[in-house]
Amino acid sequence: MTSDPFRPAAAVRPGDRVAIIAPASCFDRPSFEAGLKVLAGRYRPAFSEGIFSRHRYLAGEDSRRLEELLGALADPDTRAVFCARGGYGATRLLLQLTQLSPPGAGKLLIGFSDITALHLWLQAHGRVSIHGPVLTQLGRLGTPTHERLFGLLESAAVPAALHGTASYVGGRAEGRLIGGNLSMLSRVIGTPFMPVLRDCILLLEDQGERPYRIDRMWTHLALAGVFAQVRGIALGSFTNCEEKDAPYSSADLLRELAAATGLPCAAGFPVGHGEQNEPVPLGVRVRLDADACRLEFLEPAVGG
Amino acid sequence: MTSDPFRPAAAVRPGDRVAIIAPASCFDRPSFEAGLKVLAGRYRPAFSEGIFSRHRYLAGEDSRRLEELLGALADPDTRAVFCARGGYGATRLLLQLTQLSPPGAGKLLIGFSDITALHLWLQAHGRVSIHGPVLTQLGRLGTPTHERLFGLLESAAVPAALHGTASYVGGRAEGRLIGGNLSMLSRVIGTPFMPVLRDCILLLEDQGERPYRIDRMWTHLALAGVFAQVRGIALGSFTNCEEKDAPYSSADLLRELAAATGLPCAAGFPVGHGEQNEPVPLGVRVRLDADACRLEFLEPAVGG
């Protein structure tokens, strides 16, 4: 898709009105209320009653979720858009978004996991967005994570670097940070939403995928030429990805898969479905030092 | 990839030497022995001791499995190639097969599930192949299925039609039969192994995939334009694809997904991971009558 230059978003201020939407799966109410409390401590969150709809595993029909998404992005009084939960369902919306430019230029969308599908849509149109906690997760995360999220939304200073726990392939690389959930990225291969990955740093995380499935998704990326394009790989958490009673771990597998790419790769960044989910801007330039397991941000998410 | 005309294979005769290979997952020995007995009642099966290798979930390292596959196809004394098991691993071999034409023109390969990856490689080179039982499954299947398989390999008569159990979208269509395992087909989207699907009848089956995953894979096919190309859809078994305690079934979902394509679609063909797994030739012309739930074969797998 397009490789428009990426534009930073407009800064959000404390007290600003922000929207909450549910473009993917339905969710439980107590987690929603807990996250709402965190958000209401800083901004004026708004949502429609329709957000509590259920249709199978979805937060209501596609038409409801699509309308809610586009309405929140377009609303001039809303300064940022928070997703209630991932799960599954954003991919279905892509079917309607193929020909559609996102409204609300300069407005950040926040989420991860299945929400990666929406980040990919925004990135296809040169929009920076935030890979970070969904609302139903905010209540379980600590104040430092909340502070980092508010900082990303409000400050034109570059975010603090993140540190991983293991160097899989040494080396350094610089590029735009693109990616998120491995399952979701692999599900846009060969579609109009596959991002331009040339010279990028690829961020990947996942949960609940057995090792052979991680192998299969990674191999799909390889067959599609992804590792011939990107410059480096930053791995977040791969939670609940172990095979019962197996003599190998998903980390063993990922280390082997990373080695085959020959690209600088560090693992264990506190991003994804683990106990920590530090927000990071997607679409901004970063520097990966895979020897020091360090991911440094060279640009902020919002303009000065 | 190429849309070479498809060529029928050479007929196998009783007593011919056939090869058994394990290009994907490792397998259990008793099932292997049971299948071997069925095969040895008709042909002279041959395999190497390396077939019993194990590396994680794989039947040995990629290099071993690749050498075994290419050796069996190239061997002039071998008249057909049976796969021991699917599971996972054939996709990894595709990384080495991108630039490689299959040797042994006119020789049939038999398997399904993960073996779909190899069928896709063969189809990319205009080769007919057999979507049918793996060796470790043969001992559990009845004599009629064995007879149908032997007939496909030996006879230039067209195979008997198959009957499904439910009409999802009425209508009739004719075209080349392509596809197999939904997971595997979705894993070649955007790679050199994606088949030319224009005017084809799409065969799909799967097992062990939760409804939201079936939804996600189907949506991936839709986003890649598959349903704008094919003329009809024949669904095999979707076994172990139910969500625990859910008020909806995978059949409900598939019916809805099929309806959205508007293509003639019948379900419940005895093909896949269910109790029945009737062998069918891929790459031959078929006629789908989605009102009568009937799949008629217009060409044989082997020449006269």
XYZ file of C-alpha atoms in Angstrom:
608
model
C 0.000 0.000 0.000
C 1.018 3.670 0.121
C 4.324 4.677 1.652
C 3.195 8.201 2.462
C 5.442 9.944 4.981
C 4.188 9.353 8.503
C 2.724 12.354 10.291
C 2.701 12.744 14.087
C -0.700 13.197 15.731
C -2.005 16.220 17.626
C -1.225 16.233 21.354
C -4.013 15.311 23.770
C -4.410 17.436 26.918
C -5.649 16.357 30.365
C -9.400 16.885 30.515
C -9.847 16.364 26.777
C -12.741 14.267 25.548
C -11.650 10.805 24.336
C -13.724 8.011 22.814
C -13.959 4.351 23.801
C -14.943 1.897 21.077
C -15.226 -1.895 20.756
C -14.297 -2.794 17.167
C -13.489 -6.443 17.921
C -14.684 -8.899 20.625
C -17.217 -8.386 23.376
C -15.764 -7.996 26.886
C -16.613 -8.286 30.568
C -18.120 -5.330 32.359
C -15.962 -5.200 35.538
C -12.732 -4.943 33.492
C -14.364 -2.217 31.432
C -15.374 -0.270 34.558
C -11.874 -0.613 36.038
C -10.257 0.737 32.882
C -12.830 3.493 32.606
C -11.887 4.662 36.092
C -8.213 4.949 35.100
C -9.071 6.874 31.953
C -11.576 9.141 33.710
C -8.796 10.157 36.118
C -7.091 11.953 33.224
C -9.552 12.599 30.370
C -13.308 12.802 29.714
C -14.095 9.371 28.230
C -17.239 8.933 26.131
C -18.877 5.835 24.697
C -22.234 4.702 23.401
C -24.445 2.071 25.058
C -24.055 -0.019 21.886
C -20.541 -0.855 22.989
C -22.014 -3.563 25.256
C -23.628 -5.406 22.317
C -22.820 -9.052 21.665
C -22.985 -11.093 18.481
C -21.190 -14.421 18.875
C -17.642 -13.434 19.884
C -18.116 -9.913 18.530
C -19.117 -6.670 20.278
C -22.169 -6.442 18.047
C -22.639 -6.678 14.297
C -19.984 -5.451 11.870
C -22.137 -2.440 10.912
C -22.364 -1.258 14.541
C -18.648 -1.609 15.183
C -17.718 0.052 11.897
C -20.019 3.008 12.523
C -18.653 3.418 16.056
C -15.040 3.347 14.774
C -15.590 5.836 11.966
C -17.738 8.080 14.160
C -15.105 8.275 16.899
C -12.330 9.050 14.423
C -14.409 11.709 12.652
C -15.840 13.457 15.728
C -14.028 16.829 16.002
C -14.571 16.949 19.783
C -12.783 13.629 20.389
C -8.996 13.842 20.784
C -8.038 10.141 20.970
C -9.737 6.754 20.475
C -9.278 3.913 22.992
C -10.240 0.339 22.117
C -12.073 -1.634 24.796
C -10.681 -5.042 23.863
C -8.966 -7.022 21.112
C -9.976 -10.670 20.740
C -11.255 -10.937 17.202
C -13.300 -8.792 14.867
C -11.230 -5.886 13.594
C -10.142 -7.992 10.599
C -13.770 -8.282 9.538
C -13.968 -4.469 9.442
C -11.038 -4.368 7.007
C -13.406 -5.778 4.384
C -15.256 -2.435 4.551
C -12.146 -0.269 4.937
C -10.339 -1.260 1.726
C -11.340 1.886 -0.150
C -11.737 4.138 2.878
C -9.271 6.741 4.165
C -9.415 7.114 7.948
C -11.136 10.326 9.038
C -9.810 12.470 11.899
C -6.264 13.109 10.626
C -3.857 13.502 13.503
C -5.950 11.582 16.055
C -4.375 8.616 17.857
C -5.962 5.175 18.188
C -4.811 3.015 21.107
C -4.937 -0.774 21.337
C -3.115 -3.995 20.522
C -3.656 -7.679 19.688
C -6.572 -7.865 17.234
C -6.516 -4.045 17.057
C -3.291 -4.479 15.053
C -5.618 -4.771 12.031
C -6.750 -1.163 12.560
C -3.180 0.038 13.124
C -2.326 -1.491 9.736
C -5.189 0.394 8.108
C -4.004 3.658 9.712
C -0.365 2.979 8.756
C -1.423 2.373 5.164
C -2.497 6.021 5.243
C 0.639 7.360 6.928
C -0.874 7.627 10.400
C 1.085 7.083 13.608
C -0.840 5.058 16.205
C -0.306 3.571 19.648
C 0.348 -0.122 20.249
C -0.683 -0.237 23.873
C -3.122 -1.485 26.483
C -6.794 -1.906 25.679
C -9.216 -0.287 28.118
C -10.278 -3.568 29.776
C -6.607 -4.169 30.635
C -5.830 -0.739 32.138
C -7.131 -1.585 35.600
C -4.655 -4.464 35.929
C -1.613 -2.458 34.834
C 0.467 -0.286 37.146
C 0.640 3.493 37.395
C 3.996 3.670 35.524
C 2.323 2.153 32.466
C -0.587 4.588 32.738
C 1.899 7.465 33.023
C 3.818 6.256 29.974
C 0.575 6.055 27.997
C -0.511 9.561 28.997
C 2.993 10.807 28.156
C 2.839 9.274 24.669
C -0.490 10.996 24.033
C 0.425 14.365 25.481
C 4.138 15.013 25.066
C 6.267 15.831 22.041
C 9.308 14.421 23.893
C 10.499 11.034 22.630
C 9.319 8.127 24.825
C 11.790 6.411 27.139
C 13.639 3.447 25.614
C 12.398 -0.085 26.369
C 14.587 -2.981 27.392
C 14.299 -6.628 26.398
C 15.676 -9.675 28.162
C 17.473 -11.745 25.495
C 19.621 -11.136 22.444
C 18.748 -13.693 19.751
C 20.866 -12.231 16.943
C 23.336 -9.412 17.696
C 23.579 -6.177 15.753
C 21.981 -2.757 15.420
C 19.412 -1.350 13.053
C 17.325 1.771 12.605
C 13.963 2.207 10.918
C 10.262 2.818 11.324
C 8.589 0.608 13.963
C 5.817 -1.482 12.354
C 3.935 -4.600 13.429
C 2.295 -5.744 16.633
C 0.447 -9.010 16.867
C 2.082 -11.778 14.796
C -1.247 -13.507 14.034
C -2.783 -10.279 12.786
C 0.203 -9.198 10.701
C 0.272 -12.627 9.047
C -3.462 -12.257 8.311
C -2.961 -9.222 6.058
C -0.283 -10.803 3.856
C -1.398 -10.571 0.244
C -4.105 -7.995 1.049
C -4.201 -4.208 0.562
C -3.361 -3.807 4.265
C 0.088 -5.393 4.167
C 2.392 -2.589 5.283
C 5.438 -1.391 3.370
C 8.090 -3.113 5.464
C 11.224 -2.057 3.609
C 13.830 -0.762 6.089
C 11.460 -1.134 9.056
C 11.990 -2.569 12.518
C 9.420 -5.301 12.995
C 7.628 -5.583 16.346
C 6.005 -8.981 17.050
C 4.095 -10.427 20.009
C 1.428 -13.080 20.448
C -0.455 -15.219 22.924
C -2.177 -18.602 22.998
C -0.410 -19.887 19.889
C 1.222 -23.324 20.045
C 4.852 -23.449 18.840
C 3.994 -25.102 15.525
C 1.532 -22.289 14.854
C 4.172 -19.648 15.613
C 6.476 -21.574 13.257
C 3.767 -21.591 10.569
C 3.010 -17.861 10.876
C 6.703 -16.931 10.894
C 7.232 -19.163 7.819
C 4.334 -17.377 6.121
C 6.099 -14.039 6.718
C 9.301 -15.575 5.342
C 7.563 -16.964 2.224
C 6.057 -13.514 1.642
C 9.532 -11.941 1.684
C 9.142 -9.988 4.928
C 12.579 -10.858 6.330
C 14.232 -9.752 3.103
C 12.749 -6.305 3.677
C 12.933 -5.427 7.368
C 16.177 -4.428 9.091
C 15.624 -5.785 12.579
C 13.164 -7.586 14.853
C 11.965 -6.668 18.351
C 10.009 -9.460 20.053
C 7.508 -8.686 22.790
C 5.879 -11.290 24.996
C 4.759 -14.677 23.700
C 2.474 -15.708 26.540
C 0.715 -19.050 26.854
C 2.596 -20.264 23.784
C 4.110 -23.429 25.265
C 3.344 -27.001 24.220
C 2.327 -29.153 27.185
C 5.077 -31.602 28.237
C 7.238 -30.610 25.278
C 11.048 -30.728 25.599
C 11.292 -27.370 23.789
C 9.960 -23.884 24.509
C 8.499 -21.248 22.230
C 11.611 -19.189 23.066
C 13.847 -21.991 21.647
C 11.797 -21.934 18.486
C 11.779 -18.135 18.156
C 15.535 -18.007 18.681
C 16.010 -20.553 15.862
C 13.576 -18.752 13.543
C 15.263 -15.404 14.246
C 18.712 -16.898 13.595
C 17.569 -18.069 10.148
C 16.742 -14.465 9.183
C 20.238 -13.224 10.096
C 18.636 -9.942 11.235
C 19.411 -8.189 14.539
C 16.810 -9.534 16.934
C 16.181 -8.995 20.632
C 13.395 -10.591 22.644
C 11.488 -10.070 25.855
C 10.396 -6.455 25.385
C 7.558 -5.688 27.846
C 4.982 -5.368 25.094
C 1.983 -7.612 24.484
C -0.197 -10.029 26.455
C 2.144 -10.492 29.430
C 1.947 -8.861 32.848
C 3.422 -5.715 31.344
C 2.189 -4.002 28.219
C 4.159 -0.824 27.762
C 2.652 1.422 25.077
C 4.804 2.215 22.037
C 4.110 4.403 19.021
C 3.925 2.584 15.666
C 5.126 4.381 12.559
C 7.880 6.383 14.308
C 11.613 5.874 13.770
C 13.398 3.674 16.315
C 16.888 2.334 16.900
C 17.219 -1.336 17.891
C 20.385 -2.416 19.658
C 20.007 -6.193 19.724
C 23.251 -6.658 21.685
C 22.084 -4.409 24.504
C 18.418 -5.511 24.082
C 17.415 -1.883 23.824
C 14.720 -0.218 21.722
C 15.224 3.541 21.503
C 12.575 5.897 20.126
C 13.804 8.654 17.818
C 10.460 10.401 17.293
C 7.407 11.132 19.461
C 3.847 10.056 18.645
C 2.514 13.606 18.793
C 3.751 16.895 17.363
C 5.023 19.858 19.405
C 1.913 -18.546 -10.293
C 1.773 -20.393 -13.613
C -1.565 -21.430 -15.057
C -0.077 -24.223 -17.198
C -2.681 -26.681 -18.394
C -3.006 -29.549 -15.928
C -1.743 -32.912 -17.092
C -3.088 -36.245 -15.813
C -0.576 -38.559 -14.163
C 0.537 -42.016 -15.357
C -1.607 -44.900 -14.103
C -0.262 -47.025 -11.231
C -0.660 -50.819 -11.501
C -1.145 -53.352 -8.700
C 2.273 -54.598 -7.624
C 4.019 -51.343 -8.572
C 6.618 -49.889 -6.251
C 5.334 -46.834 -4.340
C 7.160 -44.587 -1.870
C 6.152 -43.510 1.629
C 7.547 -40.205 2.888
C 7.082 -38.013 5.974
C 7.427 -34.391 4.860
C 5.590 -32.904 7.856
C 5.056 -34.111 11.459
C 6.360 -37.219 13.170
C 3.782 -39.974 13.756
C 3.048 -43.025 15.872
C 4.369 -46.406 14.782
C 1.221 -48.580 15.172
C -0.810 -46.314 12.844
C 2.069 -46.413 10.373
C 2.184 -50.230 10.464
C -1.587 -50.475 10.018
C -1.491 -48.234 6.956
C 1.537 -50.036 5.580
C -0.402 -53.305 5.707
C -3.244 -51.806 3.633
C -0.817 -50.432 1.071
C 1.251 -53.638 0.901
C -1.931 -55.527 0.006
C -1.938 -53.694 -3.329
C 1.510 -52.234 -4.092
C 5.164 -52.658 -3.072
C 5.674 -49.813 -0.592
C 9.216 -48.571 0.117
C 10.532 -46.120 2.697
C 13.782 -45.233 4.399
C 14.514 -45.713 8.101
C 14.952 -41.925 8.343
C 11.170 -41.595 8.128
C 11.000 -42.349 11.864
C 13.185 -39.340 12.776
C 11.896 -36.709 15.192
C 12.819 -33.063 15.597
C 10.315 -31.242 17.790
C 6.964 -31.788 16.026
C 8.713 -32.641 12.743
C 9.658 -36.005 11.209
C 13.301 -34.963 11.278
C 15.134 -31.869 10.085
C 13.979 -29.925 7.025
C 16.962 -31.213 4.988
C 16.010 -34.858 5.627
C 12.367 -34.364 4.742
C 13.193 -32.335 1.642
C 15.674 -34.930 0.366
C 13.149 -37.705 0.983
C 10.406 -35.821 -0.899
C 12.542 -34.934 -3.902
C 14.130 -38.415 -3.988
C 10.755 -40.167 -4.016
C 9.398 -37.926 -6.782
C 12.551 -38.330 -8.897
C 13.023 -42.103 -8.480
C 12.057 -43.686 -11.849
C 11.105 -46.997 -10.149
C 8.529 -45.331 -7.878
C 5.026 -44.905 -9.349
C 3.282 -42.899 -6.598
C 4.214 -41.096 -3.363
C 2.193 -41.566 -0.176
C 2.588 -39.185 2.774
C 2.737 -40.765 6.230
C 1.093 -37.879 8.095
C 0.199 -34.211 7.895
C 0.410 -32.212 11.138
C 2.876 -29.452 10.372
C 6.108 -29.139 8.433
C 5.397 -29.141 4.694
C 5.118 -25.331 4.770
C 8.716 -25.126 5.968
C 9.787 -27.076 2.873
C 8.126 -24.493 0.629
C 10.955 -22.125 1.608
C 13.295 -24.431 -0.357
C 10.847 -25.189 -3.172
C 10.254 -21.631 -4.403
C 12.581 -21.962 -7.382
C 12.269 -25.724 -7.823
C 10.135 -27.591 -10.362
C 8.888 -30.933 -9.027
C 10.723 -33.900 -10.538
C 8.915 -37.087 -11.632
C 6.386 -35.583 -14.066
C 3.191 -37.593 -14.114
C 3.631 -39.151 -10.674
C 0.857 -38.722 -8.079
C 1.375 -37.541 -4.511
C -1.281 -38.543 -1.964
C -2.084 -36.768 1.306
C -4.128 -33.984 2.897
C -4.157 -31.488 5.780
C -0.639 -30.030 6.043
C 0.253 -31.881 2.795
C -1.951 -29.282 1.065
C 1.244 -27.179 0.950
C 2.856 -29.759 -1.352
C -0.283 -30.048 -3.489
C -0.065 -26.273 -3.967
C 3.557 -26.579 -5.101
C 2.591 -29.340 -7.570
C -0.435 -27.392 -8.823
C 1.771 -24.356 -9.431
C 3.519 -26.586 -11.970
C 0.350 -27.956 -13.570
C 0.408 -31.292 -11.776
C -2.714 -33.191 -10.726
C -2.448 -34.696 -7.228
C -4.603 -36.623 -4.774
C -6.258 -35.027 -1.750
C -6.761 -38.175 0.271
C -5.876 -40.200 3.337
C -2.375 -40.152 4.777
C -0.804 -43.552 5.402
C -1.249 -43.435 9.180
C -4.986 -42.982 8.622
C -5.502 -45.834 6.134
C -5.865 -48.553 8.786
C -8.867 -46.740 10.325
C -10.700 -46.208 7.045
C -12.968 -48.793 5.417
C -12.384 -50.912 2.355
C -14.605 -48.726 0.111
C -12.257 -45.788 0.738
C -9.212 -47.960 -0.027
C -10.896 -49.131 -3.232
C -11.693 -45.567 -4.253
C -8.081 -44.566 -3.657
C -6.723 -47.485 -5.699
C -9.228 -46.657 -8.424
C -8.074 -43.032 -8.570
C -4.474 -44.159 -8.958
C -5.099 -46.913 -11.484
C -8.111 -46.080 -13.626
C -8.658 -43.555 -16.384
C -12.408 -43.650 -15.647
C -13.738 -40.570 -13.849
C -14.191 -41.088 -10.087
C -17.695 -41.528 -8.668
C -19.413 -38.308 -7.588
C -19.397 -37.349 -3.902
C -22.418 -36.164 -1.943
C -22.563 -33.489 0.731
C -25.166 -33.008 3.444
C -26.217 -29.337 3.326
C -26.809 -26.680 0.709
C -25.537 -23.309 2.021
C -26.019 -21.313 -1.172
C -27.870 -22.842 -4.117
C -26.617 -22.905 -7.690
C -24.306 -24.789 -10.023
C -20.762 -24.176 -11.163
C -18.023 -25.911 -13.109
C -14.260 -25.531 -12.866
C -10.963 -27.013 -11.753
C -11.002 -28.381 -8.178
C -8.359 -26.599 -6.066
C -7.799 -26.253 -2.340
C -7.838 -28.657 0.582
C -7.020 -27.552 4.087
C -8.288 -24.028 4.855
C -5.408 -23.246 7.249
C -2.827 -24.269 4.679
C -4.435 -22.442 1.766
C -4.630 -19.276 3.860
C -0.929 -19.687 4.700
C 0.196 -19.318 1.078
C -1.704 -16.088 0.405
C 0.762 -13.505 -0.864
C 3.458 -16.117 -1.592
C 4.576 -17.734 -4.868
C 2.466 -20.799 -3.973
C -0.919 -19.099 -4.057
C -2.793 -20.968 -6.790
C -4.493 -19.342 -9.737
C -8.085 -19.547 -8.494
C -9.921 -17.897 -11.368
C -12.925 -20.031 -12.393
C -12.040 -22.799 -9.927
C -14.197 -24.758 -7.503
C -12.702 -24.285 -4.065
C -12.461 -27.295 -1.723
C -12.048 -26.465 1.984
C -11.836 -28.560 5.145
C -10.204 -28.129 8.552
C -9.970 -29.461 12.069
C -9.225 -28.128 15.539
C -9.880 -24.500 14.613
C -12.168 -22.453 16.854
C -14.971 -20.581 15.061
C -13.279 -17.176 15.365
C -10.194 -18.677 13.723
C -12.243 -20.087 10.850
C -13.806 -16.624 10.545
C -10.338 -15.023 10.487
C -8.962 -17.398 7.847
C -12.045 -17.063 5.667
C -11.837 -13.264 6.004
C -8.176 -13.459 4.959
C -9.230 -15.298 1.778
C -11.911 -12.650 1.214
C -9.461 -9.750 1.728
C -7.101 -11.414 -0.764
C -9.872 -11.497 -3.380
C -10.360 -15.274 -3.484
C -14.160 -15.196 -3.515
C -14.140 -12.747 -6.408
C -12.252 -15.374 -8.432
C -13.667 -18.814 -7.680
C -17.012 -20.030 -9.036
C -18.176 -22.312 -6.247
C -17.269 -23.765 -2.858
C -17.358 -27.398 -1.682
C -16.911 -27.760 2.071
C -15.542 -30.984 3.558
C -15.547 -31.799 7.253
C -14.808 -29.207 9.927
C -14.109 -31.511 12.847
C -13.412 -30.401 16.395
C -14.170 -26.819 15.389
C -16.812 -26.029 18.026
C -16.525 -23.472 20.816
C -17.236 -25.002 24.198
C -20.679 -23.971 25.570
C -21.235 -21.571 22.697
C -24.781 -20.924 21.449
C -23.528 -21.132 17.839
C -21.831 -23.847 15.788
C -19.046 -23.691 13.245
C -21.695 -24.759 10.697
C -23.771 -21.640 11.535
C -20.696 -19.522 10.957
C -19.689 -21.246 7.703
C -23.231 -20.899 6.374
C -23.115 -17.149 7.087
C -19.637 -16.740 5.581
C -20.678 -18.689 2.474
C -23.825 -16.596 2.086
C -21.725 -13.416 2.054
C -19.805 -14.690 -0.995
C -22.997 -15.319 -2.973
C -21.289 -18.337 -4.580
C -22.880 -21.785 -4.937
C -21.774 -23.636 -1.807
C -22.533 -27.101 -0.466
C -21.182 -28.538 2.772
C -20.610 -31.879 4.423
C -18.654 -33.631 1.693
C -16.907 -36.701 3.199
C -13.451 -35.193 2.779
C -11.053 -34.189 5.544
C -10.406 -35.023 9.183
C -13.752 -36.691 9.917
C -14.541 -40.400 10.082
C -14.576 -40.491 6.298
C -11.866 -39.102 4.065
C -12.740 -39.956 0.487
C -9.854 -39.280 -1.880
C -10.396 -36.710 -4.646
C -8.115 -35.548 -7.437
C -7.053 -31.883 -7.282
C -6.505 -29.999 -10.535
C -9.211 -31.865 -12.499
C -12.448 -30.312 -13.745
C -15.532 -30.838 -11.582
C -19.180 -29.824 -11.584
C -20.687 -28.637 -8.306
C -24.450 -28.812 -7.901
C -24.993 -26.961 -4.637
C -28.751 -27.590 -4.688
C -28.298 -31.363 -4.900
C -25.118 -31.262 -2.735
C -23.288 -33.177 -5.439
C -19.679 -32.928 -6.638
C -19.204 -34.615 -10.009
C -15.773 -35.318 -11.486
C -15.357 -34.610 -15.197
C -11.769 -35.845 -15.557
C -9.732 -38.695 -14.044
C -6.483 -38.264 -12.122
C -4.538 -40.573 -14.452
C -4.343 -40.862 -18.252
C -5.610 -43.787 -20.316
